[in-house]
Coordinates of C-alpha atoms and ligand atoms in Angstrom, one line a residue:
M1 CA -42.4 115.0 -130.8
S2 CA -45.0 114.4 -133.5
E3 CA -44.0 110.8 -133.9
L4 CA -44.5 110.0 -130.2
S5 CA -48.1 111.1 -130.6
Q6 CA -48.6 108.4 -133.2
I7 CA -48.3 105.7 -130.5
P8 CA -51.8 104.7 -129.7
S9 CA -53.1 104.2 -126.2
I10 CA -53.4 100.7 -124.8
D11 CA -57.2 101.1 -125.1
Q12 CA -57.1 102.2 -128.7
L13 CA -54.9 99.3 -129.6
L14 CA -57.1 96.8 -127.8
K15 CA -60.2 98.1 -129.5
S16 CA -58.8 97.9 -133.0
R17 CA -60.3 95.3 -135.3
E18 CA -57.0 93.5 -135.8
M19 CA -56.6 93.0 -132.1
Q20 CA -59.9 91.0 -131.7
N21 CA -58.3 87.9 -133.1
L22 CA -55.5 87.9 -130.5
L23 CA -57.9 88.6 -127.7
G24 CA -59.8 85.5 -128.8
I25 CA -56.7 83.3 -128.7
F26 CA -54.8 84.7 -125.8
G27 CA -57.4 86.2 -123.5
R28 CA -57.9 89.8 -122.4
P29 CA -55.5 90.0 -119.3
L30 CA -52.5 88.7 -121.2
C31 CA -53.2 90.9 -124.2
V32 CA -53.4 94.0 -122.0
E33 CA -50.0 93.1 -120.5
A34 CA -48.5 92.5 -123.9
A35 CA -49.9 95.7 -125.4
R36 CA -48.5 97.6 -122.4
A37 CA -45.1 96.0 -122.7
V38 CA -44.9 96.6 -126.5
L39 CA -46.1 100.2 -126.4
G40 CA -43.6 100.9 -123.6
D41 CA -40.7 99.4 -125.6
I42 CA -41.7 101.4 -128.7
R43 CA -41.7 104.6 -126.8
T44 CA -38.3 103.9 -125.3
E45 CA -36.9 102.8 -128.6
F46 CA -38.1 106.1 -130.2
I47 CA -36.8 108.3 -127.4
Q48 CA -33.4 106.6 -127.0
R49 CA -32.6 105.6 -130.6
R50 CA -35.1 107.5 -132.7
N51 CA -36.5 104.2 -134.0
P52 CA -39.5 105.0 -136.1
V53 CA -42.9 104.1 -134.6
P54 CA -44.3 101.1 -136.5
D55 CA -47.6 101.4 -138.3
H56 CA -50.7 99.7 -136.9
A57 CA -50.0 96.3 -138.6
G58 CA -46.5 96.5 -137.2
L59 CA -47.7 97.1 -133.7
I60 CA -50.1 94.1 -133.9
A61 CA -47.3 91.9 -135.1
R62 CA -45.1 93.0 -132.2
V63 CA -47.9 92.3 -129.7
N64 CA -48.4 88.8 -131.3
Q65 CA -44.7 88.1 -131.0
Q66 CA -44.6 89.1 -127.4
L67 CA -47.6 86.9 -126.6
E68 CA -46.1 83.9 -128.3
A69 CA -42.8 84.4 -126.6
W70 CA -44.4 84.4 -123.2
L71 CA -46.3 81.3 -123.9
E72 CA -43.5 79.3 -125.6
P73 CA -43.0 76.2 -123.5
S74 CA -39.5 75.8 -122.1
L75 CA -39.5 72.0 -122.1
V76 CA -39.8 70.8 -125.7
P77 CA -39.2 67.5 -127.6
V78 CA -35.8 67.1 -129.3
I79 CA -34.3 64.5 -131.7
N80 CA -31.4 62.6 -130.1
A81 CA -28.9 61.8 -132.8
T82 CA -26.0 61.6 -130.4
G83 CA -26.0 57.8 -130.1
V84 CA -26.1 58.0 -126.3
V85 CA -29.2 55.9 -125.5
L86 CA -29.8 57.1 -121.9
H87 CA -28.7 60.7 -122.3
T88 CA -29.4 62.3 -118.9
N89 CA -29.4 65.9 -120.4
L90 CA -32.0 64.7 -122.9
G91 CA -34.3 63.2 -120.3
R92 CA -33.0 59.6 -120.2
A93 CA -35.5 56.9 -121.4
P94 CA -38.2 57.6 -124.0
L95 CA -41.3 55.7 -123.0
S96 CA -43.1 52.8 -124.6
Q97 CA -46.4 53.2 -126.2
S98 CA -48.4 51.5 -123.5
T99 CA -46.5 53.4 -120.8
R100 CA -47.6 56.6 -122.5
L101 CA -51.1 55.4 -122.7
A102 CA -51.2 54.3 -119.1
I103 CA -49.9 57.8 -118.0
A104 CA -52.5 59.5 -120.2
Q105 CA -55.3 57.4 -118.7
A106 CA -54.2 58.1 -115.2
A107 CA -54.0 61.8 -116.1
E108 CA -57.4 62.0 -117.6
G109 CA -59.6 61.6 -114.6
Y110 CA -59.8 60.2 -111.1
T111 CA -58.0 57.0 -110.1
N112 CA -58.0 54.7 -107.1
L113 CA -54.6 56.1 -106.1
E114 CA -55.3 55.8 -102.4
F115 CA -58.7 54.2 -102.4
N116 CA -59.5 50.5 -101.9
L117 CA -62.1 49.5 -104.4
E118 CA -62.9 46.3 -102.4
T119 CA -63.6 47.9 -99.0
G120 CA -64.6 51.4 -100.2
K121 CA -62.1 52.7 -97.6
R122 CA -58.9 54.6 -97.7
G123 CA -56.1 52.7 -99.5
T124 CA -52.4 53.3 -99.9
R125 CA -50.6 54.4 -103.1
S126 CA -47.6 52.2 -102.2
I127 CA -49.4 49.0 -103.2
H128 CA -49.8 49.8 -106.9
A129 CA -46.4 48.8 -108.2
S130 CA -45.4 46.5 -105.3
Q131 CA -46.7 43.2 -106.5
I132 CA -45.4 43.4 -110.0
L133 CA -42.0 44.5 -108.7
A134 CA -42.0 41.4 -106.4
R135 CA -43.0 39.1 -109.1
L136 CA -40.3 40.4 -111.5
T137 CA -37.4 40.6 -109.1
G138 CA -38.0 37.9 -106.4
A139 CA -38.3 40.6 -103.7
E140 CA -40.9 40.4 -101.0
I141 CA -42.3 43.9 -101.9
G142 CA -41.4 47.0 -103.8
F143 CA -41.8 50.7 -103.3
V144 CA -41.6 53.6 -105.8
V145 CA -40.4 57.1 -104.9
N146 CA -39.5 60.2 -106.9
N147 CA -36.0 59.1 -108.0
N148 CA -33.1 56.9 -107.0
A149 CA -31.2 59.6 -105.2
G150 CA -34.4 59.9 -103.1
A151 CA -34.6 56.2 -102.7
V152 CA -31.0 56.1 -101.3
L153 CA -31.5 59.1 -99.1
L154 CA -34.8 57.7 -97.7
T155 CA -33.4 54.3 -97.1
L156 CA -30.4 55.7 -95.1
S157 CA -32.6 58.1 -93.2
A158 CA -35.1 55.5 -92.2
L159 CA -32.7 52.7 -91.3
A160 CA -29.5 54.3 -90.3
S161 CA -30.0 57.8 -89.0
G162 CA -27.6 58.5 -86.1
R163 CA -25.9 55.1 -86.7
K164 CA -23.0 53.7 -88.7
V165 CA -23.1 52.6 -92.3
I166 CA -20.2 50.7 -93.9
V167 CA -19.1 51.7 -97.4
S168 CA -16.0 50.7 -99.3
R169 CA -13.7 53.6 -100.2
S170 CA -13.8 52.4 -103.9
Q171 CA -17.5 53.2 -103.9
L172 CA -17.6 56.7 -102.5
V173 CA -18.5 58.0 -105.9
E174 CA -20.0 61.1 -107.4
I175 CA -22.4 60.1 -110.1
G176 CA -22.9 63.7 -111.4
G177 CA -25.7 66.2 -110.9
G178 CA -24.5 66.7 -107.3
F179 CA -25.1 63.1 -106.1
R180 CA -22.2 62.1 -104.0
I181 CA -22.5 59.0 -101.8
P182 CA -20.7 60.7 -98.8
D183 CA -22.9 63.8 -99.0
V184 CA -26.1 61.8 -99.2
M185 CA -25.0 59.9 -96.1
A186 CA -24.4 63.2 -94.3
Q187 CA -27.9 64.4 -95.3
S188 CA -29.4 61.2 -93.8
S189 CA -27.5 61.8 -90.5
S190 CA -25.9 58.4 -90.8
E191 CA -22.3 58.0 -90.0
L192 CA -20.0 56.8 -92.8
V193 CA -17.5 54.2 -91.9
E194 CA -15.0 53.9 -94.8
I195 CA -13.2 50.7 -95.3
G196 CA -10.4 49.4 -97.6
T197 CA -8.5 51.6 -100.0
T198 CA -9.5 53.4 -103.2
N199 CA -8.4 50.4 -105.4
R200 CA -8.5 47.4 -103.1
V201 CA -11.1 46.3 -100.6
H202 CA -11.0 42.8 -98.9
L203 CA -13.7 40.8 -97.1
H204 CA -11.7 41.1 -93.9
D205 CA -12.0 44.9 -94.2
Y206 CA -15.8 44.4 -93.9
E207 CA -15.5 41.9 -91.1
N208 CA -13.1 44.0 -89.0
V209 CA -15.7 46.8 -88.8
L210 CA -18.8 44.5 -88.6
Q211 CA -17.4 43.0 -85.3
N212 CA -18.0 46.4 -83.7
E213 CA -21.4 47.4 -82.2
G214 CA -23.8 49.9 -83.7
I215 CA -23.5 49.1 -87.4
A216 CA -26.9 49.8 -89.0
L217 CA -26.2 48.9 -92.6
V218 CA -23.7 47.8 -95.1
M219 CA -24.1 49.8 -98.3
V220 CA -22.8 48.6 -101.6
A221 CA -22.9 51.3 -104.4
H222 CA -22.5 50.6 -108.1
H223 CA -19.5 52.5 -109.5
S224 CA -22.0 54.0 -112.0
N225 CA -20.2 56.1 -114.5
F226 CA -16.6 55.3 -113.7
K227 CA -14.5 52.3 -113.9
L228 CA -11.5 51.0 -112.0
I229 CA -8.9 49.2 -114.0
G230 CA -5.5 47.7 -113.2
F231 CA -4.6 46.6 -109.6
H232 CA -8.1 46.6 -108.2
S233 CA -10.3 44.2 -106.4
E234 CA -13.5 44.0 -104.4
P235 CA -15.1 41.1 -102.6
E236 CA -18.0 39.3 -104.3
L237 CA -21.4 40.7 -103.4
A238 CA -22.5 37.2 -102.1
D239 CA -19.5 37.1 -99.7
I240 CA -20.2 40.7 -98.4
V241 CA -23.8 39.6 -97.8
E242 CA -22.8 36.5 -96.0
V243 CA -20.4 38.2 -93.6
A244 CA -22.8 41.1 -93.0
H245 CA -25.7 38.7 -92.2
H246 CA -23.3 36.7 -89.9
Y247 CA -23.2 39.9 -87.8
G248 CA -26.9 40.5 -88.2
V249 CA -26.4 43.6 -90.4
P250 CA -28.6 44.2 -93.5
V251 CA -27.1 45.0 -96.9
V252 CA -28.4 47.7 -99.2
H253 CA -27.3 47.7 -102.8
D254 CA -27.5 50.9 -104.7
L255 CA -27.6 49.6 -108.2
G256 CA -28.0 52.9 -110.0
S257 CA -29.2 51.8 -113.4
G258 CA -31.0 48.6 -112.3
A259 CA -31.1 46.3 -115.3
L260 CA -33.7 43.6 -115.5
L261 CA -32.3 42.3 -118.7
D262 CA -28.8 41.0 -119.3
T263 CA -26.8 43.5 -121.2
A264 CA -24.3 40.8 -122.1
K265 CA -26.8 39.5 -124.6
Y266 CA -26.2 42.6 -126.7
G267 CA -22.4 42.4 -126.9
L268 CA -21.9 44.7 -123.9
S269 CA -20.3 43.7 -120.6
H270 CA -22.7 42.4 -117.9
E271 CA -24.4 45.1 -116.0
P272 CA -25.4 43.9 -112.5
M273 CA -29.1 43.0 -112.4
V274 CA -31.7 43.6 -109.7
Q275 CA -32.7 39.9 -109.6
E276 CA -29.0 38.9 -109.0
S277 CA -28.5 41.2 -106.1
L278 CA -31.7 39.9 -104.4
A279 CA -30.7 36.3 -105.3
V280 CA -27.4 36.6 -103.4
G281 CA -29.3 37.9 -100.4
C282 CA -29.2 41.7 -100.4
D283 CA -31.9 42.9 -98.1
L284 CA -32.7 46.0 -100.2
V285 CA -31.9 47.1 -103.7
C286 CA -32.4 50.6 -105.0
F287 CA -32.4 51.6 -108.7
S288 CA -33.7 54.2 -111.1
G289 CA -36.9 53.9 -113.1
D290 CA -35.5 55.9 -116.1
K291 CA -32.1 54.3 -116.7
L292 CA -31.9 50.7 -117.9
L293 CA -35.4 50.0 -116.7
G294 CA -36.6 52.3 -119.5
G295 CA -39.5 53.9 -117.7
P296 CA -40.4 57.3 -116.3
Q297 CA -38.3 59.1 -113.7
A298 CA -38.6 57.1 -110.4
G299 CA -36.6 55.5 -107.6
I300 CA -37.4 52.0 -106.8
I301 CA -36.7 50.1 -103.6
V302 CA -37.2 46.3 -103.6
G303 CA -36.4 43.7 -100.9
K304 CA -37.5 42.7 -97.4
A305 CA -41.0 43.7 -96.4
E306 CA -40.1 44.5 -92.9
L307 CA -37.4 47.0 -93.9
I308 CA -39.5 48.6 -96.7
Q309 CA -42.4 49.0 -94.3
R310 CA -40.1 50.9 -91.9
I311 CA -39.0 53.1 -94.8
Q312 CA -42.6 53.8 -95.8
K313 CA -43.3 55.1 -92.3
H314 CA -40.5 57.7 -92.3
P315 CA -41.6 61.3 -92.8
L316 CA -39.3 61.7 -95.8
A317 CA -41.3 59.0 -97.6
R318 CA -44.2 61.5 -97.8
A319 CA -41.8 64.2 -99.2
L320 CA -40.4 61.8 -101.8
R321 CA -43.6 59.9 -102.8
S322 CA -44.3 59.3 -106.4
G323 CA -47.4 60.7 -108.2
K324 CA -50.1 58.8 -109.9
L325 CA -48.6 59.4 -113.4
T326 CA -45.3 57.8 -112.3
L327 CA -47.0 54.9 -110.7
A328 CA -49.1 54.2 -113.8
G329 CA -46.0 54.6 -116.1
I330 CA -43.7 52.4 -114.0
T331 CA -46.3 49.7 -113.7
A332 CA -46.9 49.7 -117.5
T333 CA -43.1 49.6 -118.1
L334 CA -42.7 46.7 -115.8
A335 CA -45.5 44.8 -117.5
H336 CA -43.3 44.6 -120.6
Y337 CA -40.7 42.6 -118.7
L338 CA -43.3 40.2 -117.3
K339 CA -44.7 39.6 -120.8
D340 CA -41.1 39.0 -122.1
E341 CA -41.5 41.8 -124.7
A342 CA -39.2 44.5 -123.2
E343 CA -36.8 44.3 -126.2
Q344 CA -39.5 45.0 -128.7
E345 CA -41.6 47.4 -126.7
L346 CA -39.3 49.5 -124.6
P347 CA -37.5 52.1 -126.9
I348 CA -34.2 51.9 -125.0
W349 CA -33.9 48.1 -125.3
H350 CA -35.0 48.3 -128.9
M351 CA -32.1 50.8 -129.5
I352 CA -29.6 48.7 -127.7
A353 CA -30.7 45.5 -129.6
K354 CA -30.8 47.2 -133.0
S355 CA -28.8 45.2 -135.6
L356 CA -25.8 46.8 -137.2
D357 CA -27.4 46.0 -140.6
A358 CA -30.6 47.9 -139.8
I359 CA -28.6 50.9 -138.6
H360 CA -26.5 50.8 -141.7
T361 CA -29.6 50.8 -143.9
T362 CA -31.1 53.7 -142.0
A363 CA -27.8 55.7 -142.3
E364 CA -27.6 55.0 -146.0
N365 CA -31.3 56.1 -146.4
W366 CA -30.5 59.4 -144.7
R367 CA -27.5 60.0 -146.9
E368 CA -29.5 59.3 -150.0
H369 CA -32.3 61.4 -148.9
L370 CA -30.0 64.3 -148.1
G371 CA -27.8 63.8 -151.1
V372 CA -24.7 64.6 -149.1
G373 CA -22.4 63.2 -146.4
E374 CA -20.7 59.8 -145.8
V375 CA -21.8 56.8 -143.9
I376 CA -19.0 55.7 -141.6
P377 CA -18.6 53.1 -138.8
G378 CA -18.9 54.6 -135.3
R379 CA -19.7 53.9 -131.7
S380 CA -22.8 54.4 -129.7
T381 CA -22.9 54.3 -125.9
V382 CA -25.5 53.4 -123.3
G383 CA -25.0 56.4 -120.9
G384 CA -27.1 57.1 -117.9
G385 CA -24.4 56.1 -115.5
S386 CA -24.3 52.5 -116.7
L387 CA -21.6 50.6 -118.5
P388 CA -18.8 53.3 -118.7
T389 CA -16.3 52.8 -121.5
E390 CA -18.6 50.3 -123.1
E391 CA -19.5 51.0 -126.7
M392 CA -21.7 49.5 -129.3
P393 CA -20.7 49.4 -133.0
T394 CA -22.9 51.6 -135.1
Y395 CA -23.0 53.4 -138.5
I396 CA -23.1 57.1 -138.6
L397 CA -24.0 59.8 -141.1
A398 CA -21.0 62.2 -141.2
L399 CA -21.4 65.7 -142.6
D400 CA -18.6 68.3 -143.2
P401 CA -20.1 71.8 -142.9
P402 CA -17.6 74.7 -143.1
D403 CA -18.2 75.5 -139.5
P404 CA -19.3 72.5 -137.4
D405 CA -20.1 74.4 -134.3
A406 CA -22.3 76.9 -136.2
F407 CA -24.0 74.0 -137.9
L408 CA -24.7 72.3 -134.6
C409 CA -26.2 75.5 -133.3
R410 CA -28.4 75.8 -136.4
L411 CA -29.6 72.2 -135.8
R412 CA -30.6 73.1 -132.3
K413 CA -32.9 75.8 -133.6
A414 CA -34.7 73.3 -135.9
Q415 CA -38.3 72.3 -134.9
P416 CA -37.9 69.9 -133.2
A417 CA -34.3 70.6 -132.2
I418 CA -31.8 68.1 -133.6
I419 CA -29.0 67.2 -131.2
A420 CA -25.9 65.8 -132.9
R421 CA -22.2 65.6 -132.0
I422 CA -18.8 66.6 -133.4
E423 CA -15.9 64.3 -133.8
D424 CA -12.7 65.2 -135.7
D425 CA -14.4 68.3 -137.1
R426 CA -17.3 66.3 -138.6
V427 CA -20.9 66.5 -137.5
L428 CA -22.2 63.0 -136.7
F429 CA -25.7 61.6 -136.7
D430 CA -26.2 58.2 -135.1
P431 CA -29.5 56.4 -136.2
R432 CA -29.5 54.2 -133.1
T433 CA -31.1 56.8 -130.9
V434 CA -33.4 58.5 -133.4
L435 CA -37.0 57.2 -132.8
P436 CA -38.6 55.9 -136.0
D437 CA -41.5 58.4 -135.9
Q438 CA -38.9 61.3 -135.7
E439 CA -37.1 60.3 -138.8
A440 CA -39.2 62.4 -141.2
A441 CA -38.7 65.5 -138.9
L442 CA -35.0 64.8 -138.8
W443 CA -34.7 64.7 -142.6
H444 CA -36.7 67.9 -142.9
G445 CA -34.7 69.8 -140.2
L446 CA -31.4 68.5 -141.5
S447 CA -32.0 69.3 -145.1
A448 CA -33.3 72.8 -144.3
S449 CA -30.3 73.5 -142.0
W450 CA -27.9 72.1 -144.5
A451 CA -29.3 74.2 -147.3
A452 CA -29.1 77.3 -145.1
E453 CA -25.5 76.5 -144.3
Q454 CA -24.6 76.2 -148.0
A455 CA -26.3 79.5 -148.8
L456 CA -23.9 81.2 -146.4
E457 CA -20.8 79.9 -148.2
Ligands
LIG501 C1 -28.0 57.3 -111.2 C2 -27.6 56.8 -109.9 C3 -28.3 57.3 -108.7 C4 -29.3 58.4 -108.8 O1 -30.4 58.0 -109.5 P1 -31.5 59.1 -110.0 O2 -32.7 58.2 -110.4 O3 -30.8 59.8 -111.1 O4 -31.8 60.0 -108.8 C5 -27.9 56.8 -107.5 N1 -26.9 55.9 -107.4 C6 -26.3 55.4 -108.5 C7 -25.2 54.3 -108.3 C8 -26.6 55.8 -109.8 O5 -26.0 55.3 -110.8

């Protein structure tokens, strides 16, 4: 039992000279908690496993470790070397410099979020992004909520609760993360009227149902992350709008990714654009802020003022409203499109537009820097529920560690974590999605991990 008596009391430990530094950094209450936890563990370890009691320096180190573990942030930056531009698991779109600045400025102090600077009276937060959205897309007004799933739920709840909504069977999709069109409709208490078949839907399928009373909306949903091929057809959006309007029923288009630039310009197939849906007469268009728009997480509704004003009055609008940081960030992101500089300024468009030559040079630089690996042609993808099966040619640095899975795991422990992928037993790094100011960190983490892997052999 003599060893147990060597364990100091919490008070003794806290009073020791070495502890004063930690008290200064972490504050007294947390240090007391940490000291209690560590001394308790040491007592248990001694009693159960006869682990020797650490000396004083050892105790302080354990307390320090405990404090750091408790304070370690859970959400941390990572390097995306996967080649998936809008990687949902990695937080989708990285933000432009001026978007980050706008968010920081809004965060710093007070803002006129709901305050009218002209009248000195209460204002509304919904005006902040509305005008710029209208100017960019041709809509009457725009409205920003928390995310696009929220935008769709809110739209259906406000305009179709207890009423019927027509959706084509080919569009009853699940986009992942638990978002299924039929389930969202059920949540909004609207009644789904399915038309057509899984692979083929005709205009007369719409017309047959539209002739009935009590149809609140026609909803058209982007297929998002899946693709129908073979014997498949759907009517043109313009024709659906025409027949719906003939029966006085508004059309809502859930676009998902919501491109404002033409993806066809970058050798990809054409992703439907927000402006196009409005141009053919859709009454409302919903899309994400952090997919092909390239901004912070948000859901955006644009279209007819009368419908959006009804949406804004629904109680769910309060629950799904966006914060000042989002509004500042979305507005700054949209400004790049107005100034025709989206491709240069928004990281995701910059990545999509990157020339094959530039990627090749970067991959070669990496290989030279590391002194190992091989540069091979490969494929990057857009991701984020847009352009399924579409790929962009790229160049990739391929490494052949003895155990690819173990190497991937080691890379995830680098600071910042490096996320790569395995194909044919090779570990691949795609320069397309690595931000320029992360390259040095990538080299550093990659060389250290590679050296550690070699040392194991
Ligand atoms: C991604 C997507 C959504 C959901 O958008 P979030 O911004 O992730 O909530 C809804 N509908 C479609 C068609 C989508 O592709």
